[in-house]
PDB file of C-alpha atoms in Angstrom:
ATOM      1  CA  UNK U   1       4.019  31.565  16.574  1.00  0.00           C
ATOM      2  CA  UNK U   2       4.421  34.514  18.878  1.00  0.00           C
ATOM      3  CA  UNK U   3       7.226  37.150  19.475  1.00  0.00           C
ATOM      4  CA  UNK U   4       8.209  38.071  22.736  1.00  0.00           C
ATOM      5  CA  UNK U   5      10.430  41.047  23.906  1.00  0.00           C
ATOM      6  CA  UNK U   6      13.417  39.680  25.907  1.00  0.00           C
ATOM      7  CA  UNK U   7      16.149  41.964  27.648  1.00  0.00           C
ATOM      8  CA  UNK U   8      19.258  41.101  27.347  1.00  0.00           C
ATOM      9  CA  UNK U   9      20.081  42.929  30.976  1.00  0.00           C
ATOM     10  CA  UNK U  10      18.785  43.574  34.441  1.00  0.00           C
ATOM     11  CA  UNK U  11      19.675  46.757  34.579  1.00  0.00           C
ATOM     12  CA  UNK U  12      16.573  49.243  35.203  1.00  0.00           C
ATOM     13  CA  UNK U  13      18.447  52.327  33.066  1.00  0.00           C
ATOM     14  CA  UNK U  14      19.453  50.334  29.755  1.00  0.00           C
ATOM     15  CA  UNK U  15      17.839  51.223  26.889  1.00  0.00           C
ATOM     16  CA  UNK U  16      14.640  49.202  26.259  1.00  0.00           C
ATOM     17  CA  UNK U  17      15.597  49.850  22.413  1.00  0.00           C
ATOM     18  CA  UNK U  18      18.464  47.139  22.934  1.00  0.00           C
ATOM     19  CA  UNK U  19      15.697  44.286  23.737  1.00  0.00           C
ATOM     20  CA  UNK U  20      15.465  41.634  20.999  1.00  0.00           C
ATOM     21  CA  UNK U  21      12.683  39.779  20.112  1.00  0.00           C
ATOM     22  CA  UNK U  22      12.698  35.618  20.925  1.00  0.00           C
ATOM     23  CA  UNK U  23      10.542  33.305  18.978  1.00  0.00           C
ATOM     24  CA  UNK U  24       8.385  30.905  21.055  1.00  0.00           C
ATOM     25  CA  UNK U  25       6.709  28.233  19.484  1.00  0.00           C
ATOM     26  CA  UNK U  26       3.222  26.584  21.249  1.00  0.00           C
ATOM     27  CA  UNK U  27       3.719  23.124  22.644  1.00  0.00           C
ATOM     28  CA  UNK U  28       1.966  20.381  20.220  1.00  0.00           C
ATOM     29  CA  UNK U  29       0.511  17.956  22.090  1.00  0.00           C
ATOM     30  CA  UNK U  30       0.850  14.366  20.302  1.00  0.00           C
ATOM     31  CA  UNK U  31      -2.617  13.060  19.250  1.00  0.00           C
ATOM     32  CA  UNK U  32      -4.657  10.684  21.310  1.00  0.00           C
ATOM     33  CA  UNK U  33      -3.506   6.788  20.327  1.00  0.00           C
ATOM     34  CA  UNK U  34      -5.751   3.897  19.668  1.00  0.00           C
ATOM     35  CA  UNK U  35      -5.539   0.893  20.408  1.00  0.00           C
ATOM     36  CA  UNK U  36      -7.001  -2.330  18.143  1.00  0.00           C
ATOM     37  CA  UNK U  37      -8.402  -5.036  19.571  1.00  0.00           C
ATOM     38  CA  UNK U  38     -10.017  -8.502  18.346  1.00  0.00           C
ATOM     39  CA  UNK U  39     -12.518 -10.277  19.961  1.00  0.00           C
ATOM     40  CA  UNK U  40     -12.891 -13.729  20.320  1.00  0.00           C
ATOM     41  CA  UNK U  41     -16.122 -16.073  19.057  1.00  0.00           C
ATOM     42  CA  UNK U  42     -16.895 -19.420  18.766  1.00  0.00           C
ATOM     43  CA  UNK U  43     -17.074 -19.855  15.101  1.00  0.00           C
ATOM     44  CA  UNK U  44     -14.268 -17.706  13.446  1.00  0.00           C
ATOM     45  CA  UNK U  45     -11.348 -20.437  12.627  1.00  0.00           C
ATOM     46  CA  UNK U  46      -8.302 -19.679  14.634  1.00  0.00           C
ATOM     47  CA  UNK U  47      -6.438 -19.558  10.480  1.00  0.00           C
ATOM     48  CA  UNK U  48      -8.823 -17.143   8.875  1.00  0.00           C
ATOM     49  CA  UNK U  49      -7.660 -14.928  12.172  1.00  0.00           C
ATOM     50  CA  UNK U  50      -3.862 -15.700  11.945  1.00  0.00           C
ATOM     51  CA  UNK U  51      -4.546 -14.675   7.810  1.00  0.00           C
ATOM     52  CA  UNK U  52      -6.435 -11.519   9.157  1.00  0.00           C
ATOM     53  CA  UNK U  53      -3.318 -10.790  11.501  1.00  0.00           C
ATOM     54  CA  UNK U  54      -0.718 -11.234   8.548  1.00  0.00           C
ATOM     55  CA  UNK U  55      -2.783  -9.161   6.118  1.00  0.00           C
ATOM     56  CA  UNK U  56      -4.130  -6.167   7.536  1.00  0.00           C
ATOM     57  CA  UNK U  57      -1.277  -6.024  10.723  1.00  0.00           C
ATOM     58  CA  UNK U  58       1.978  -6.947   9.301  1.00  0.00           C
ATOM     59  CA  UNK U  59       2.577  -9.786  11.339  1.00  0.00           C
ATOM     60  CA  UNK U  60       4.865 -12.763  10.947  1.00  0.00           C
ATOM     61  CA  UNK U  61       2.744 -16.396  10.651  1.00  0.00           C
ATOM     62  CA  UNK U  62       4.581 -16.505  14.591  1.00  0.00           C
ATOM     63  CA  UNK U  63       3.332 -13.756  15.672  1.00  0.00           C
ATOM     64  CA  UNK U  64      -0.259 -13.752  14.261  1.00  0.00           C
ATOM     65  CA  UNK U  65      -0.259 -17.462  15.547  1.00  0.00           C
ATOM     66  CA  UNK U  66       0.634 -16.398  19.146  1.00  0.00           C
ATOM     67  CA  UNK U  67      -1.771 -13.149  18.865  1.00  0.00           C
ATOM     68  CA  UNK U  68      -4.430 -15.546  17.910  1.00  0.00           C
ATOM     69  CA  UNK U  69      -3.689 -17.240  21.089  1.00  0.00           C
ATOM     70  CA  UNK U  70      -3.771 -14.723  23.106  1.00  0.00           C
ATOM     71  CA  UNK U  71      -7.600 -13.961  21.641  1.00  0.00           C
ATOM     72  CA  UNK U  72      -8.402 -17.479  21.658  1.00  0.00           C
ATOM     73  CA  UNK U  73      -7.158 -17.916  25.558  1.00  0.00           C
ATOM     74  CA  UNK U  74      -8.025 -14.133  26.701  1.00  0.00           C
ATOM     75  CA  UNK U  75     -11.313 -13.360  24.681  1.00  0.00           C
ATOM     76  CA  UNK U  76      -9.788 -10.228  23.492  1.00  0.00           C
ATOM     77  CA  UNK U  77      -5.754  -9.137  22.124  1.00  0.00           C
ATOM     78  CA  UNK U  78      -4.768  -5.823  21.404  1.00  0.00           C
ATOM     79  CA  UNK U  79      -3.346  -6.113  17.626  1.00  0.00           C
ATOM     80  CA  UNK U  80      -1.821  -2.375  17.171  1.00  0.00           C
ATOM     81  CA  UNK U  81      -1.748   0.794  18.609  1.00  0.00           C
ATOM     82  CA  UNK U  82      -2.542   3.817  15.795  1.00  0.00           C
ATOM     83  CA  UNK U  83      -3.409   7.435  15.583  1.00  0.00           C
ATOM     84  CA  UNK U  84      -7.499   7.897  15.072  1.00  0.00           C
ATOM     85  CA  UNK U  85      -7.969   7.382  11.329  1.00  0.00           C
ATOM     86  CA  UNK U  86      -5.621   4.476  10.659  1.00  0.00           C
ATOM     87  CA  UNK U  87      -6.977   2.349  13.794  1.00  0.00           C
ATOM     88  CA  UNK U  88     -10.439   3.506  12.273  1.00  0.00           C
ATOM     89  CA  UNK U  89      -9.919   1.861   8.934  1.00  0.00           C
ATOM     90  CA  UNK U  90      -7.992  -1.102  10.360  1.00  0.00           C
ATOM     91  CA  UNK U  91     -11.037  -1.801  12.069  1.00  0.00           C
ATOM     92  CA  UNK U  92     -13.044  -1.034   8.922  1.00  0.00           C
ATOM     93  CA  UNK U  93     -10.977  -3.893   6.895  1.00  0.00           C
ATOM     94  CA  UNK U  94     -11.117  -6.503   9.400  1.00  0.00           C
ATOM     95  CA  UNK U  95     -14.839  -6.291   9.706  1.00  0.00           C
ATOM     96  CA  UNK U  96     -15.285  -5.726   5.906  1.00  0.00           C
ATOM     97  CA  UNK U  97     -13.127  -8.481   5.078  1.00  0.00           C
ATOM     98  CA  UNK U  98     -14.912 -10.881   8.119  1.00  0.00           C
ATOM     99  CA  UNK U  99     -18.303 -10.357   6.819  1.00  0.00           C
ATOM    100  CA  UNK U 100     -17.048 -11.289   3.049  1.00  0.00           C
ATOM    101  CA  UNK U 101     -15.816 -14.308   4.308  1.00  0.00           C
ATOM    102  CA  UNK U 102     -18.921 -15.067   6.159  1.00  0.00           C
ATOM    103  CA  UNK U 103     -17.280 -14.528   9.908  1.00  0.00           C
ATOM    104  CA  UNK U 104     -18.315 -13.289  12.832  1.00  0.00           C
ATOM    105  CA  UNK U 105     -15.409 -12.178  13.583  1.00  0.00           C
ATOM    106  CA  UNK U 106     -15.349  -8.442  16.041  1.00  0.00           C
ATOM    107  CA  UNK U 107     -12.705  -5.704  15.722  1.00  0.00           C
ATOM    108  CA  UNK U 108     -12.721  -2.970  18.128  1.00  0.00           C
ATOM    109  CA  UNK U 109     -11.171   0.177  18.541  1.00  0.00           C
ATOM    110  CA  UNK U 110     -10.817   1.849  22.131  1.00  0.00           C
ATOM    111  CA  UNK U 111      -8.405   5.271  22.966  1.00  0.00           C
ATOM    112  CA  UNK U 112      -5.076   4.441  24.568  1.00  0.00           C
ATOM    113  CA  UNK U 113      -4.990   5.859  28.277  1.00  0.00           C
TER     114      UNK U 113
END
């Protein structure tokens, strides 16, 4: 945070004694967004993926069903949008919890533009 004089007239011969100080504040900028995305395979059932949706995305059965769809269809969905760190250990899970279960199933993260 920075102070800045301000004068509260134009006028050349007013005291520079009656200026008051204004409080500025530096613009944040919002951090960078990422976006999730799963990839589609050949192997991974389309339920373990609408189960992976549900879990670890907080989707309805509808909604993971048609987001499985949409990777099934497309080859790739996007599946959330998150700051850095939580899009980094979404991915984490999903892979974690693929591999446990023996599925080759990809999760991908990739900055929002």
């Amino acid at each position: 945070m920075q102070l800045f004089p301000v004068t509260l007239s134009n006028d050349p011969d007013e005291d520079p004694a009656l200026s008051i100080l204004v409080e500025t504040r530096p613009k944040t900028q919002r951090p960078p967004l990422y976006k999730v995305l799963l990839l589609n395979d050949d192997y991974t059932p389309m339920e373990f993926v609408v189960h992976v949706l549900e879990r670890f995305f907080g989707m309805t059965h509808a909604e993971a069903f048609e987001v499985m769809l949409t990777v099934h269809k497309k080859g790739v969905a996007v599946v959330g949008v998150f700051s850095h760190e939580i899009a980094e250990t979404k991915v984490g899970q999903v892979m974690d919890f693929a591999r446990r279960h023996q599925h080759p199933l990809q999760c991908t993260m990739e900055k929002e533009e």
